[in-house]
Coordinates of C-alpha atoms in Angstrom, one line a residue:
Chain A
M1 CA -3.4 -7.0 -35.1
T2 CA -2.0 -4.0 -36.9
L3 CA -4.0 -0.8 -36.0
Y4 CA -1.6 1.9 -37.2
K5 CA 0.9 2.1 -40.0
Q6 CA 3.6 4.2 -38.3
A7 CA 3.7 5.4 -34.7
T8 CA 5.9 8.3 -33.5
I9 CA 6.6 8.4 -29.8
I10 CA 7.9 11.8 -28.6
G11 CA 9.7 11.4 -25.3
F12 CA 11.4 8.0 -24.7
G13 CA 11.4 7.7 -21.0
L14 CA 9.9 5.0 -18.8
I15 CA 6.4 5.3 -20.3
G16 CA 7.3 6.2 -23.9
S17 CA 9.7 3.3 -24.2
S18 CA 7.2 1.0 -22.6
V19 CA 4.6 2.1 -25.2
A20 CA 7.1 1.4 -27.9
R21 CA 7.8 -2.1 -26.5
A22 CA 4.1 -2.8 -26.2
L23 CA 3.4 -1.6 -29.7
R24 CA 6.0 -3.9 -31.2
E25 CA 5.3 -6.9 -28.9
N26 CA 1.6 -6.8 -29.7
G27 CA 2.1 -6.0 -33.4
V28 CA 0.0 -2.9 -33.1
C29 CA 1.9 -0.9 -35.7
E30 CA 4.4 -1.6 -38.5
I31 CA 6.9 1.2 -38.0
I32 CA 8.0 2.9 -34.7
V33 CA 9.7 6.3 -34.8
A34 CA 11.5 7.5 -31.7
C35 CA 11.9 11.1 -30.9
D36 CA 13.6 12.6 -27.9
A37 CA 15.4 16.0 -27.3
D38 CA 18.2 14.2 -25.5
P39 CA 20.8 12.6 -27.8
D40 CA 22.0 10.2 -25.1
C41 CA 18.5 8.9 -24.8
L42 CA 18.2 8.4 -28.6
A43 CA 21.6 6.6 -28.5
K44 CA 20.2 4.3 -25.8
V45 CA 17.1 3.7 -27.9
Q46 CA 19.2 2.7 -30.9
E47 CA 21.4 0.4 -28.7
L48 CA 18.3 -1.3 -27.3
K49 CA 16.7 -1.4 -30.8
L50 CA 13.4 0.0 -29.5
A51 CA 12.6 1.9 -32.7
D52 CA 12.9 1.6 -36.5
R53 CA 13.9 5.2 -36.8
C54 CA 15.2 7.9 -34.4
S55 CA 15.1 11.7 -34.7
G56 CA 15.8 14.6 -32.4
D57 CA 13.4 16.8 -34.4
A58 CA 9.7 16.3 -33.5
A59 CA 8.4 18.0 -36.7
E60 CA 10.5 15.6 -38.8
A61 CA 9.7 12.6 -36.6
V62 CA 5.9 12.8 -37.0
R63 CA 6.0 12.9 -40.8
G64 CA 4.1 10.0 -42.3
S65 CA 2.8 8.7 -38.9
D66 CA -0.9 8.0 -38.3
L67 CA -0.3 7.8 -34.6
V68 CA 1.6 10.3 -32.5
V69 CA 2.1 9.7 -28.7
L70 CA 3.4 12.5 -26.5
A71 CA 5.3 11.0 -23.6
T72 CA 7.2 14.1 -22.4
P73 CA 6.4 16.1 -19.2
V74 CA 3.0 17.9 -19.8
G75 CA 4.6 21.3 -19.5
T76 CA 6.3 20.7 -22.9
Y77 CA 3.1 19.9 -24.9
G78 CA 2.4 23.4 -26.1
D79 CA 5.8 23.9 -27.8
I80 CA 5.8 20.3 -29.2
G81 CA 2.3 20.9 -30.6
K82 CA 3.4 24.0 -32.4
A83 CA 6.4 22.3 -33.8
I84 CA 4.6 19.2 -35.1
A85 CA 1.4 20.9 -36.4
P86 CA 2.6 21.7 -39.9
S87 CA 3.9 18.1 -40.6
L88 CA 0.9 16.1 -39.2
D89 CA -0.9 14.0 -41.9
F90 CA -4.7 14.2 -42.4
G91 CA -6.5 11.9 -39.9
T92 CA -3.5 11.3 -37.7
T93 CA -4.4 10.4 -34.1
V94 CA -2.5 12.5 -31.6
T95 CA -2.6 11.2 -28.0
D96 CA -0.5 11.4 -24.9
V97 CA 0.3 9.6 -21.6
G98 CA 0.4 12.5 -19.2
S99 CA -0.8 12.3 -15.6
V100 CA -2.9 15.4 -16.0
K101 CA -5.6 15.8 -18.6
G102 CA -7.4 19.2 -18.3
C103 CA -4.2 21.1 -19.4
V104 CA -3.7 18.8 -22.5
L105 CA -6.6 20.1 -24.5
K106 CA -5.8 23.7 -23.4
A107 CA -2.3 23.3 -24.7
L108 CA -2.9 21.3 -27.9
Q109 CA -6.3 22.2 -29.2
P110 CA -5.4 25.7 -30.2
V111 CA -2.2 24.7 -32.0
L112 CA -3.0 21.4 -33.7
P113 CA -4.7 21.4 -37.2
E114 CA -8.5 20.6 -37.5
H115 CA -7.7 17.5 -39.6
V116 CA -6.1 15.4 -36.7
H117 CA -7.8 13.4 -34.0
L118 CA -6.7 14.7 -30.6
I119 CA -7.5 12.1 -27.9
P120 CA -5.7 12.7 -24.6
G121 CA -4.9 9.6 -22.6
H122 CA -3.4 8.4 -19.3
P123 CA -2.2 4.8 -18.5
V124 CA -2.4 4.5 -14.7
A125 CA 0.8 2.5 -14.5
G126 CA 4.4 3.2 -13.8
T127 CA 7.4 2.5 -11.7
E128 CA 9.7 4.9 -9.8
Q129 CA 12.4 4.6 -12.4
S130 CA 13.1 6.7 -15.5
G131 CA 14.6 6.4 -18.9
P132 CA 14.4 4.1 -21.9
E133 CA 16.1 1.2 -20.1
A134 CA 13.5 1.3 -17.3
G135 CA 10.5 0.5 -19.6
F136 CA 8.9 -2.9 -20.3
A137 CA 6.1 -4.2 -22.5
S138 CA 3.9 -5.6 -19.7
L139 CA 3.8 -2.3 -17.7
F140 CA 0.2 -1.6 -18.8
A141 CA -1.1 -5.2 -18.4
G142 CA -4.0 -5.3 -16.0
R143 CA -3.9 -1.6 -15.4
W144 CA -6.4 1.1 -16.4
A145 CA -5.9 3.4 -19.3
I146 CA -8.1 6.6 -19.1
L147 CA -9.1 8.4 -22.3
T148 CA -10.5 11.9 -22.2
P149 CA -11.8 12.6 -25.8
P150 CA -13.3 16.0 -26.7
E151 CA -17.0 15.8 -27.4
D152 CA -16.7 16.0 -31.2
T153 CA -14.1 13.1 -31.3
D154 CA -14.4 10.8 -34.3
P155 CA -15.8 7.5 -33.0
D156 CA -13.6 5.3 -35.2
A157 CA -10.4 7.1 -34.1
L158 CA -11.5 6.6 -30.4
K159 CA -12.3 2.9 -31.0
K160 CA -8.9 2.3 -32.6
L161 CA -7.0 4.0 -29.7
T162 CA -9.1 2.0 -27.3
R163 CA -8.2 -1.2 -29.0
M164 CA -4.5 -0.3 -28.8
W165 CA -4.6 0.0 -25.0
E166 CA -6.6 -3.2 -24.9
A167 CA -3.9 -4.9 -27.0
F168 CA -1.5 -3.8 -24.3
G169 CA -3.6 -5.7 -21.7
S170 CA -5.2 -2.5 -20.3
K171 CA -8.8 -1.9 -19.3
V172 CA -10.0 1.4 -20.8
E173 CA -12.2 4.0 -19.2
V174 CA -13.5 7.2 -20.9
M175 CA -14.2 10.3 -18.7
T176 CA -14.0 14.1 -18.8
P177 CA -10.6 15.7 -18.2
E178 CA -12.0 17.5 -15.2
H179 CA -13.1 14.2 -13.5
H180 CA -9.8 12.6 -14.4
D181 CA -7.8 15.3 -12.7
L182 CA -10.0 15.1 -9.6
V183 CA -9.7 11.3 -9.3
L184 CA -6.0 11.2 -10.0
A185 CA -5.4 14.0 -7.5
I186 CA -6.3 11.7 -4.7
T187 CA -5.1 8.3 -6.1
S188 CA -1.8 9.6 -7.4
H189 CA -0.9 13.2 -7.1
I190 CA -1.5 13.7 -3.3
P191 CA 0.2 10.3 -2.4
H192 CA 3.3 11.5 -4.4
L193 CA 3.2 15.0 -2.8
I194 CA 3.1 13.7 0.8
A195 CA 5.8 11.1 0.0
Y196 CA 8.0 13.9 -1.3
N197 CA 7.1 16.0 1.6
I198 CA 8.0 13.6 4.4
V199 CA 11.4 12.9 2.9
G200 CA 12.0 16.6 3.0
T201 CA 10.8 16.8 6.6
A202 CA 13.1 13.9 7.7
H203 CA 16.1 15.6 6.1
D204 CA 15.6 18.9 8.0
L205 CA 15.4 17.5 11.6
E206 CA 18.1 18.6 14.0
G207 CA 17.4 16.0 16.6
V208 CA 17.7 13.0 14.2
T209 CA 20.6 12.5 11.9
D210 CA 20.2 11.6 8.2
S211 CA 22.1 8.4 8.8
E212 CA 19.6 7.4 11.5
V213 CA 16.8 8.1 9.0
I214 CA 18.5 5.9 6.5
K215 CA 19.3 3.1 9.0
F216 CA 15.9 2.8 10.5
S217 CA 13.9 3.5 7.3
A218 CA 12.5 -0.1 7.2
G219 CA 9.9 1.0 9.7
G220 CA 7.9 2.5 6.8
F221 CA 9.8 5.6 5.6
R222 CA 11.7 3.6 2.9
D223 CA 8.4 2.9 1.1
F224 CA 7.7 6.6 0.9
T225 CA 11.2 7.2 -0.6
R226 CA 10.4 4.7 -3.3
I227 CA 7.3 6.7 -4.3
A228 CA 9.3 9.9 -4.0
A229 CA 12.0 8.7 -6.3
S230 CA 9.8 9.4 -9.4
D231 CA 10.9 11.8 -12.1
P232 CA 11.2 15.4 -10.7
T233 CA 10.4 17.2 -13.9
M234 CA 7.3 15.1 -14.6
W235 CA 6.0 15.6 -11.1
R236 CA 6.7 19.4 -11.0
D237 CA 4.6 19.7 -14.2
V238 CA 1.8 17.5 -12.7
F239 CA 1.4 19.8 -9.7
L240 CA 1.7 23.0 -11.8
N241 CA -1.0 21.7 -14.2
N242 CA -3.5 20.2 -11.7
K243 CA -3.4 23.0 -9.2
E244 CA -7.1 23.3 -8.3
A245 CA -7.8 19.6 -7.8
V246 CA -4.5 19.1 -5.9
L247 CA -5.1 22.0 -3.6
E248 CA -8.7 20.9 -3.0
M249 CA -7.6 17.3 -2.1
L250 CA -4.7 18.6 0.0
G251 CA -7.1 20.7 2.0
R252 CA -9.2 17.7 2.8
F253 CA -6.1 15.6 3.6
S254 CA -4.9 18.3 6.0
E255 CA -8.3 18.6 7.7
D256 CA -8.4 14.8 8.3
L257 CA -4.8 14.9 9.5
T258 CA -5.7 17.6 12.0
A259 CA -8.5 15.5 13.3
L260 CA -6.1 12.5 13.8
Q261 CA -3.6 14.9 15.5
R262 CA -6.4 15.9 17.9
A263 CA -7.3 12.3 18.6
I264 CA -3.6 11.5 19.5
R265 CA -3.3 14.6 21.7
W266 CA -6.5 13.7 23.6
G267 CA -5.7 10.0 23.7
D268 CA -8.8 9.1 21.7
G269 CA -7.9 5.5 20.9
E270 CA -11.3 4.6 19.5
T271 CA -11.1 7.1 16.7
L272 CA -7.6 5.9 15.8
F273 CA -8.6 2.2 16.0
N274 CA -11.7 2.7 13.8
L275 CA -9.7 4.5 11.0
F276 CA -6.9 1.9 11.2
S277 CA -9.4 -1.0 10.9
H278 CA -11.2 0.6 7.9
T279 CA -8.1 0.9 5.9
R280 CA -7.6 -2.9 5.8
D281 CA -10.9 -3.3 3.9
V282 CA -9.8 -0.8 1.3
R283 CA -6.5 -2.8 0.9
K284 CA -8.5 -6.0 0.5
Q285 CA -10.6 -4.4 -2.3
I286 CA -7.5 -3.2 -4.1
I287 CA -6.1 -6.7 -4.1
E288 CA -9.4 -8.2 -5.1
A289 CA -9.6 -5.7 -8.0
G290 CA -6.2 -7.0 -9.2
Q291 CA -4.6 -3.6 -8.7
D292 CA -2.0 -4.9 -6.2
E293 CA -0.3 -8.1 -5.0
E294 CA -1.1 -9.7 -1.7
A295 CA 2.6 -10.5 -1.1
P296 CA 3.3 -9.4 2.5
D297 CA 6.7 -7.9 2.3
F298 CA 6.3 -4.2 1.6
G299 CA 7.7 -4.8 -1.9
R300 CA 10.8 -6.8 -1.1
P301 CA 11.6 -9.6 -3.5
H302 CA 9.2 -12.5 -2.7
D303 CA 12.0 -15.0 -1.9
T304 CA 9.8 -17.6 -0.3
A305 CA 12.9 -19.8 -0.1
T306 CA 14.2 -17.6 2.7
R307 CA 10.9 -18.0 4.6
K308 CA 10.8 -20.6 7.3
Chain B
M1 CA 25.0 -21.3 19.7
T2 CA 22.6 -21.7 22.6
L3 CA 22.3 -18.5 24.6
Y4 CA 19.2 -19.3 26.6
K5 CA 17.7 -22.4 28.1
Q6 CA 14.0 -21.6 27.7
A7 CA 12.4 -18.7 26.0
T8 CA 8.8 -17.6 26.6
I9 CA 7.3 -15.4 23.9
I10 CA 4.1 -13.6 24.9
G11 CA 2.0 -12.6 21.9
F12 CA 2.4 -14.8 18.9
G13 CA 1.6 -12.5 16.0
L14 CA 3.9 -11.5 13.1
I15 CA 6.8 -10.5 15.2
G16 CA 6.4 -12.9 18.1
S17 CA 6.1 -15.9 15.7
S18 CA 9.1 -14.6 13.7
V19 CA 11.2 -14.4 16.9
A20 CA 10.2 -18.0 17.7
R21 CA 11.2 -19.2 14.2
A22 CA 14.5 -17.3 14.4
L23 CA 15.3 -18.7 17.9
R24 CA 14.8 -22.2 16.7
E25 CA 16.4 -21.8 13.2
N26 CA 19.5 -20.4 14.8
G27 CA 19.6 -22.7 17.8
V28 CA 19.6 -19.7 20.2
C29 CA 17.5 -21.5 22.9
E30 CA 16.6 -25.1 23.8
I31 CA 12.9 -24.8 24.6
I32 CA 10.3 -22.4 23.2
V33 CA 7.1 -21.6 25.2
A34 CA 4.3 -19.9 23.3
C35 CA 1.8 -17.7 25.2
D36 CA -1.2 -15.9 23.6
A37 CA -4.5 -14.8 25.0
D38 CA -6.3 -16.0 21.9
P39 CA -7.0 -19.8 21.8
D40 CA -7.2 -19.8 18.0
C41 CA -3.8 -18.3 17.8
L42 CA -2.4 -21.0 20.1
A43 CA -4.1 -23.7 18.0
K44 CA -2.4 -22.3 15.0
V45 CA 1.0 -22.3 16.8
Q46 CA 0.5 -25.9 17.6
E47 CA -0.6 -26.7 14.1
L48 CA 2.6 -25.0 12.7
K49 CA 4.7 -26.6 15.5
L50 CA 6.3 -23.2 16.3
A51 CA 6.7 -23.9 20.1
D52 CA 7.5 -26.8 22.4
R53 CA 4.8 -25.8 24.8
C54 CA 1.7 -23.5 24.6
S55 CA -0.2 -21.7 27.3
G56 CA -2.9 -19.1 27.6
D57 CA -1.7 -18.1 31.0
A58 CA 1.3 -15.7 31.0
A59 CA 2.2 -16.4 34.7
E60 CA 2.4 -20.1 34.0
A61 CA 4.1 -19.7 30.6
V62 CA 7.2 -17.8 32.0
R63 CA 7.9 -20.3 34.7
G64 CA 11.4 -21.7 34.3
S65 CA 12.3 -19.4 31.4
D66 CA 15.6 -17.4 31.4
L67 CA 14.3 -15.2 28.5
V68 CA 10.8 -13.6 28.2
V69 CA 9.9 -11.7 25.1
L70 CA 6.8 -9.4 25.1
A71 CA 5.4 -9.2 21.6
T72 CA 1.9 -7.9 22.3
P73 CA 0.6 -4.3 21.7
V74 CA 2.6 -2.0 24.1
G75 CA -0.7 -1.0 25.8
T76 CA -0.9 -4.5 27.4
Y77 CA 2.6 -4.5 29.0
G78 CA 1.5 -3.2 32.4
D79 CA -1.0 -5.9 33.1
I80 CA 1.2 -8.7 31.7
G81 CA 4.1 -7.4 33.8
K82 CA 2.0 -7.6 37.0
A83 CA 0.8 -11.1 36.0
I84 CA 4.2 -12.6 35.3
A85 CA 6.2 -10.8 38.1
P86 CA 5.7 -13.5 40.8
S87 CA 6.8 -16.4 38.6
L88 CA 9.9 -14.9 37.0
D89 CA 13.1 -16.7 37.9
F90 CA 16.2 -14.9 39.3
G91 CA 18.3 -13.4 36.5
T92 CA 15.7 -13.9 33.8
T93 CA 16.0 -11.4 30.9
V94 CA 12.7 -9.7 30.1
T95 CA 12.7 -7.9 26.8
D96 CA 10.1 -6.8 24.2
V97 CA 9.7 -5.9 20.5
G98 CA 7.4 -2.9 20.7
S99 CA 7.7 0.1 18.4
V100 CA 7.7 2.6 21.3
K101 CA 10.3 2.4 24.0
G102 CA 9.8 5.2 26.5
C103 CA 6.5 3.8 27.8
V104 CA 8.0 0.3 28.3
L105 CA 10.2 1.2 31.3
K106 CA 7.3 3.3 32.7
A107 CA 5.0 0.3 32.5
L108 CA 7.3 -2.6 33.5
Q109 CA 10.0 -1.2 35.9
P110 CA 7.5 -0.6 38.7
V111 CA 5.9 -4.0 38.5
L112 CA 8.8 -6.4 37.7
P113 CA 11.0 -7.8 40.5
E114 CA 14.6 -6.4 41.1
H115 CA 16.1 -9.7 40.3
V116 CA 15.3 -9.7 36.5
H117 CA 17.1 -7.9 33.7
L118 CA 14.6 -5.6 31.9
I119 CA 16.1 -4.6 28.5
P120 CA 13.5 -3.1 26.1
G121 CA 14.1 -3.7 22.4
H122 CA 12.7 -3.0 19.0
P123 CA 13.5 -4.8 15.8
V124 CA 12.9 -2.3 12.9
A125 CA 11.4 -4.9 10.6
G126 CA 8.0 -6.2 9.7
T127 CA 5.3 -6.6 7.0
E128 CA 1.8 -5.4 6.8
Q129 CA 0.4 -8.8 7.7
S130 CA -0.5 -10.2 11.1
G131 CA -0.8 -13.5 12.9
P132 CA 1.5 -16.5 13.5
E133 CA 1.2 -17.7 9.9
A134 CA 2.6 -14.4 8.7
G135 CA 6.0 -14.6 10.5
F136 CA 9.2 -16.0 9.1
A137 CA 12.7 -16.6 10.4
S138 CA 14.6 -14.2 8.1
L139 CA 12.4 -11.2 8.9
F140 CA 15.2 -9.6 11.0
A141 CA 18.1 -10.4 8.7
G142 CA 19.9 -7.3 7.6
R143 CA 17.6 -5.0 9.7
W144 CA 18.5 -3.0 12.8
A145 CA 17.5 -4.1 16.3
I146 CA 17.4 -1.2 18.8
L147 CA 18.0 -1.9 22.5
T148 CA 17.2 0.7 25.2
P149 CA 18.7 -0.7 28.4
P150 CA 18.3 1.2 31.7
E151 CA 21.6 2.7 33.0
D152 CA 22.1 0.1 35.6
T153 CA 21.7 -2.9 33.2
D154 CA 23.9 -5.9 33.8
P155 CA 26.5 -5.9 31.0
D156 CA 26.4 -9.7 30.5
A157 CA 22.6 -9.7 30.1
L158 CA 22.9 -7.0 27.5
K159 CA 25.7 -8.8 25.7
K160 CA 23.7 -12.0 25.6
L161 CA 20.6 -10.2 24.2
T162 CA 22.7 -8.4 21.6
R163 CA 24.2 -11.7 20.5
M164 CA 20.6 -13.1 20.1
W165 CA 19.7 -10.4 17.6
E166 CA 23.0 -10.8 15.9
A167 CA 22.3 -14.5 15.6
F168 CA 19.0 -13.5 13.8
G169 CA 21.2 -11.5 11.3
S170 CA 20.3 -8.1 12.8
K171 CA 22.6 -5.2 13.4
V172 CA 22.2 -3.9 17.0
E173 CA 22.2 -0.3 18.1
V174 CA 21.9 0.9 21.7
M175 CA 20.2 4.3 22.5
T176 CA 18.0 6.0 25.0
P177 CA 14.3 5.3 24.9
E178 CA 13.7 9.0 24.3
H179 CA 15.9 9.1 21.3
H180 CA 14.4 5.9 19.9
D181 CA 10.9 7.4 20.1
L182 CA 12.0 10.5 18.3
V183 CA 13.8 8.7 15.5
L184 CA 11.0 6.1 15.0
A185 CA 8.4 8.9 15.0
I186 CA 9.8 10.1 11.7
T187 CA 11.0 6.9 10.2
S188 CA 7.9 4.8 11.1
H189 CA 5.1 6.4 13.1
I190 CA 4.4 9.4 10.9
P191 CA 4.7 7.4 7.6
H192 CA 2.0 5.0 9.0
L193 CA -0.2 7.9 10.3
I194 CA -0.3 9.7 7.0
A195 CA -0.8 6.5 5.1
Y196 CA -3.8 5.7 7.3
N197 CA -5.0 9.3 6.9
I198 CA -5.0 9.4 3.1
V199 CA -7.0 6.2 2.9
G200 CA -9.5 7.8 5.1
T201 CA -9.6 11.0 3.1
A202 CA -10.1 9.0 -0.2
H203 CA -13.0 7.2 1.4
D204 CA -14.9 10.3 2.4
L205 CA -14.9 12.2 -1.0
E206 CA -18.2 12.8 -2.6
G207 CA -16.9 13.7 -6.1
V208 CA -14.9 10.5 -6.4
T209 CA -16.4 7.0 -5.8
D210 CA -14.7 4.3 -3.8
S211 CA -14.6 2.1 -6.8
E212 CA -12.7 4.8 -8.8
V213 CA -10.2 5.1 -5.9
I214 CA -9.7 1.3 -6.1
K215 CA -9.5 1.1 -9.9
F216 CA -7.0 3.9 -10.3
S217 CA -5.0 3.1 -7.1
A218 CA -1.9 2.0 -9.1
G219 CA -1.0 5.7 -9.4
G220 CA 0.5 5.6 -5.9
F221 CA -2.4 5.2 -3.6
R222 CA -2.2 1.4 -3.4
D223 CA 1.3 1.7 -1.9
F224 CA -0.1 3.7 1.0
T225 CA -2.9 1.1 1.6
R226 CA -0.2 -1.5 2.0
I227 CA 1.4 0.5 4.8
A228 CA -2.0 1.3 6.2
A229 CA -2.9 -2.4 6.4
S230 CA -0.8 -3.0 9.5
D231 CA -2.4 -4.2 12.8
P232 CA -4.9 -1.6 14.1
T233 CA -4.5 -2.4 17.8
M234 CA -0.7 -2.3 17.6
W235 CA -0.7 1.1 15.8
R236 CA -3.3 2.6 18.1
D237 CA -1.1 1.8 21.0
V238 CA 2.0 3.2 19.3
F239 CA 0.3 6.6 18.8
L240 CA -1.2 6.7 22.3
N241 CA 2.3 5.9 23.8
N242 CA 4.5 8.1 21.7
K243 CA 2.3 11.2 21.8
E244 CA 4.9 13.9 22.3
A245 CA 7.3 12.8 19.6
V246 CA 4.6 12.0 17.1
L247 CA 2.9 15.4 17.6
E248 CA 6.2 17.2 17.3
M249 CA 7.1 15.4 14.0
L250 CA 3.5 15.9 12.7
G251 CA 3.8 19.6 13.4
R252 CA 7.0 19.8 11.2
F253 CA 5.4 17.6 8.5
S254 CA 2.4 19.9 8.3
E255 CA 4.5 23.0 8.2
D256 CA 6.5 21.6 5.3
L257 CA 3.3 20.5 3.5
T258 CA 1.9 24.0 3.9
A259 CA 5.0 25.4 2.2
L260 CA 4.5 22.9 -0.7
Q261 CA 0.9 23.8 -0.9
R262 CA 1.9 27.5 -1.2
A263 CA 4.5 26.6 -3.9
I264 CA 1.7 24.9 -5.9
R265 CA -0.7 27.7 -5.4
W266 CA 1.8 30.3 -6.6
G267 CA 3.2 28.1 -9.4
D268 CA 6.7 28.0 -7.8
G269 CA 8.0 25.1 -10.0
E270 CA 11.6 25.6 -8.8
T271 CA 10.8 24.8 -5.1
L272 CA 8.9 21.7 -6.2
F273 CA 11.7 20.5 -8.5
N274 CA 14.4 21.1 -5.9
L275 CA 12.6 19.0 -3.3
F276 CA 11.6 16.3 -5.8
S277 CA 15.2 16.0 -6.9
H278 CA 16.6 15.8 -3.4
T279 CA 14.4 12.8 -2.5
R280 CA 16.1 10.7 -5.1
D281 CA 19.4 11.0 -3.3
V282 CA 17.8 9.8 0.0
R283 CA 16.4 6.8 -1.9
K284 CA 19.8 6.0 -3.3
Q285 CA 21.4 6.1 0.2
I286 CA 18.7 3.7 1.6
I287 CA 19.4 1.2 -1.2
E288 CA 23.2 1.6 -0.6
A289 CA 22.6 1.0 3.1
G290 CA 20.9 -2.3 2.2
Q291 CA 17.6 -1.2 3.8
D292 CA 15.7 -1.5 0.5
E293 CA 15.8 -3.2 -2.8
E294 CA 16.5 -1.3 -6.0
A295 CA 13.8 -3.4 -7.9
P296 CA 11.8 -0.8 -9.8
D297 CA 8.2 -2.0 -9.6
F298 CA 6.7 -0.4 -6.5
G299 CA 6.8 -3.8 -4.9
R300 CA 5.1 -5.9 -7.5
P301 CA 6.7 -9.4 -8.0
H302 CA 9.9 -9.0 -9.9
D303 CA 8.9 -11.2 -12.8
T304 CA 11.7 -10.2 -15.1
A305 CA 10.4 -12.9 -17.6
T306 CA 7.5 -10.6 -18.3
R307 CA 9.9 -7.7 -19.1
K308 CA 10.7 -7.1 -22.7

């Protein structure tokens, strides 16, 4: 079902290239235009035949498109908005896939023309890898896509964008940018921050060598390094642009950690056991909600043939 | 290659049942005796035919065995040691698979007879699931097994136990209990503690509902719940028995987190970017060391057929 005539995707990394694949796979638009500042990336896009047209110039790339998707780090939105504003057609929908939403309206509303539909979005899906090769069409299937439309958003434009995500297999939820940034601070931003942090801590120890950390990482550490392998620029911009919510959640996390620290110091096994038991229920709910697999191997390939 | 005549495994959960499967699969011993305090567990062991003999009584179960493996939470070792001491044969090797090692000698050396070889051990491998059904023979393949023998350990007994882990496909490293507890505090204990902690933090928020935490967990949170789904009793005992090292590492983790918090508050993007970039190298080394898979999906089944 064709929803858009021509879609321009600016930023062809993991998410941008996955959107392109999903658009084509589900016949959501007729023409796909790829835009990326990195010539090597565009060469890869051409090699993989992910787009009908490629351009390094955003203003040129959006010409004639009725859908524009920003898939670059959120810190770049302001400049991109200024660059594309003059060449945006009347009634074009401009959306994005950034992990922070409050800053998107602040950056784009002042620079985009009145005659486009600005509807920020965020597909809560991804992997720890980056680049156009890393994307795949089914990345959004079964995941949630959050849209944060301004109050005066055109209902038809919103309906159309909703149907695009549904065509990708996503479930769509509409909320305010402020609430999005609070929810994602705890479900995504803080998990990434503490994963990045412990990898740093492990590196700086004098009593334990780096090679020991690597060798014995299967005890849990390696799973944090997977989360902490995500794109550095993207994550820097997330934390710089969701400061308040992240600091608020970080404060609560640290409070709770201090309480656990106290329980360990005083040998309060009951407090530890109660928390450790509760977390199993949360895990069960996530699996029941289809947001994770039950497979019991911390993410190693499920080679049941090797199981005896 | 048969190394032992009869092996008794006390505690038939994920690790104990995996040791039994690996012993049989690799022909390391002739007879396997299963011991567990839980009758339902023993019934499961019989149903799965994981042992030649089952017993709920540890003292009875170790009779005639030249290998005894403790695979219960470390907090139970003292009582089990007292119970089995009178019925241990001369020259029997008594080992364990606990995640903490300093406390093992303290608990067992005073109660076990002089005529047995006490060699504490720790296979750095596991999944987040529990129980005899969860185990599999290849769990230890490619992973490290750490042995912490007392200074006066019989070299032949140590060689034999080393060969058992090698027969399971493990690489063996010998170190002091103190060093083990320091290394594992950062590679396993702290990762689990902060994973448990953030699940608790997410549960206690008033601005964000539990159902929102579940729905949008694919942003990173769900990976923490996987780690935090491990056995509560086992982990309670780990923290109660590795207090000093865990508190030391927790102190360093919190210091570093405070520095990151400060970088976010002051918009210091360079500090964030530098840390976020470094962690990728660590990830690369872990994959090169064969301690994790490169598969880019945060542990979801690697169904490449769905990738376009």
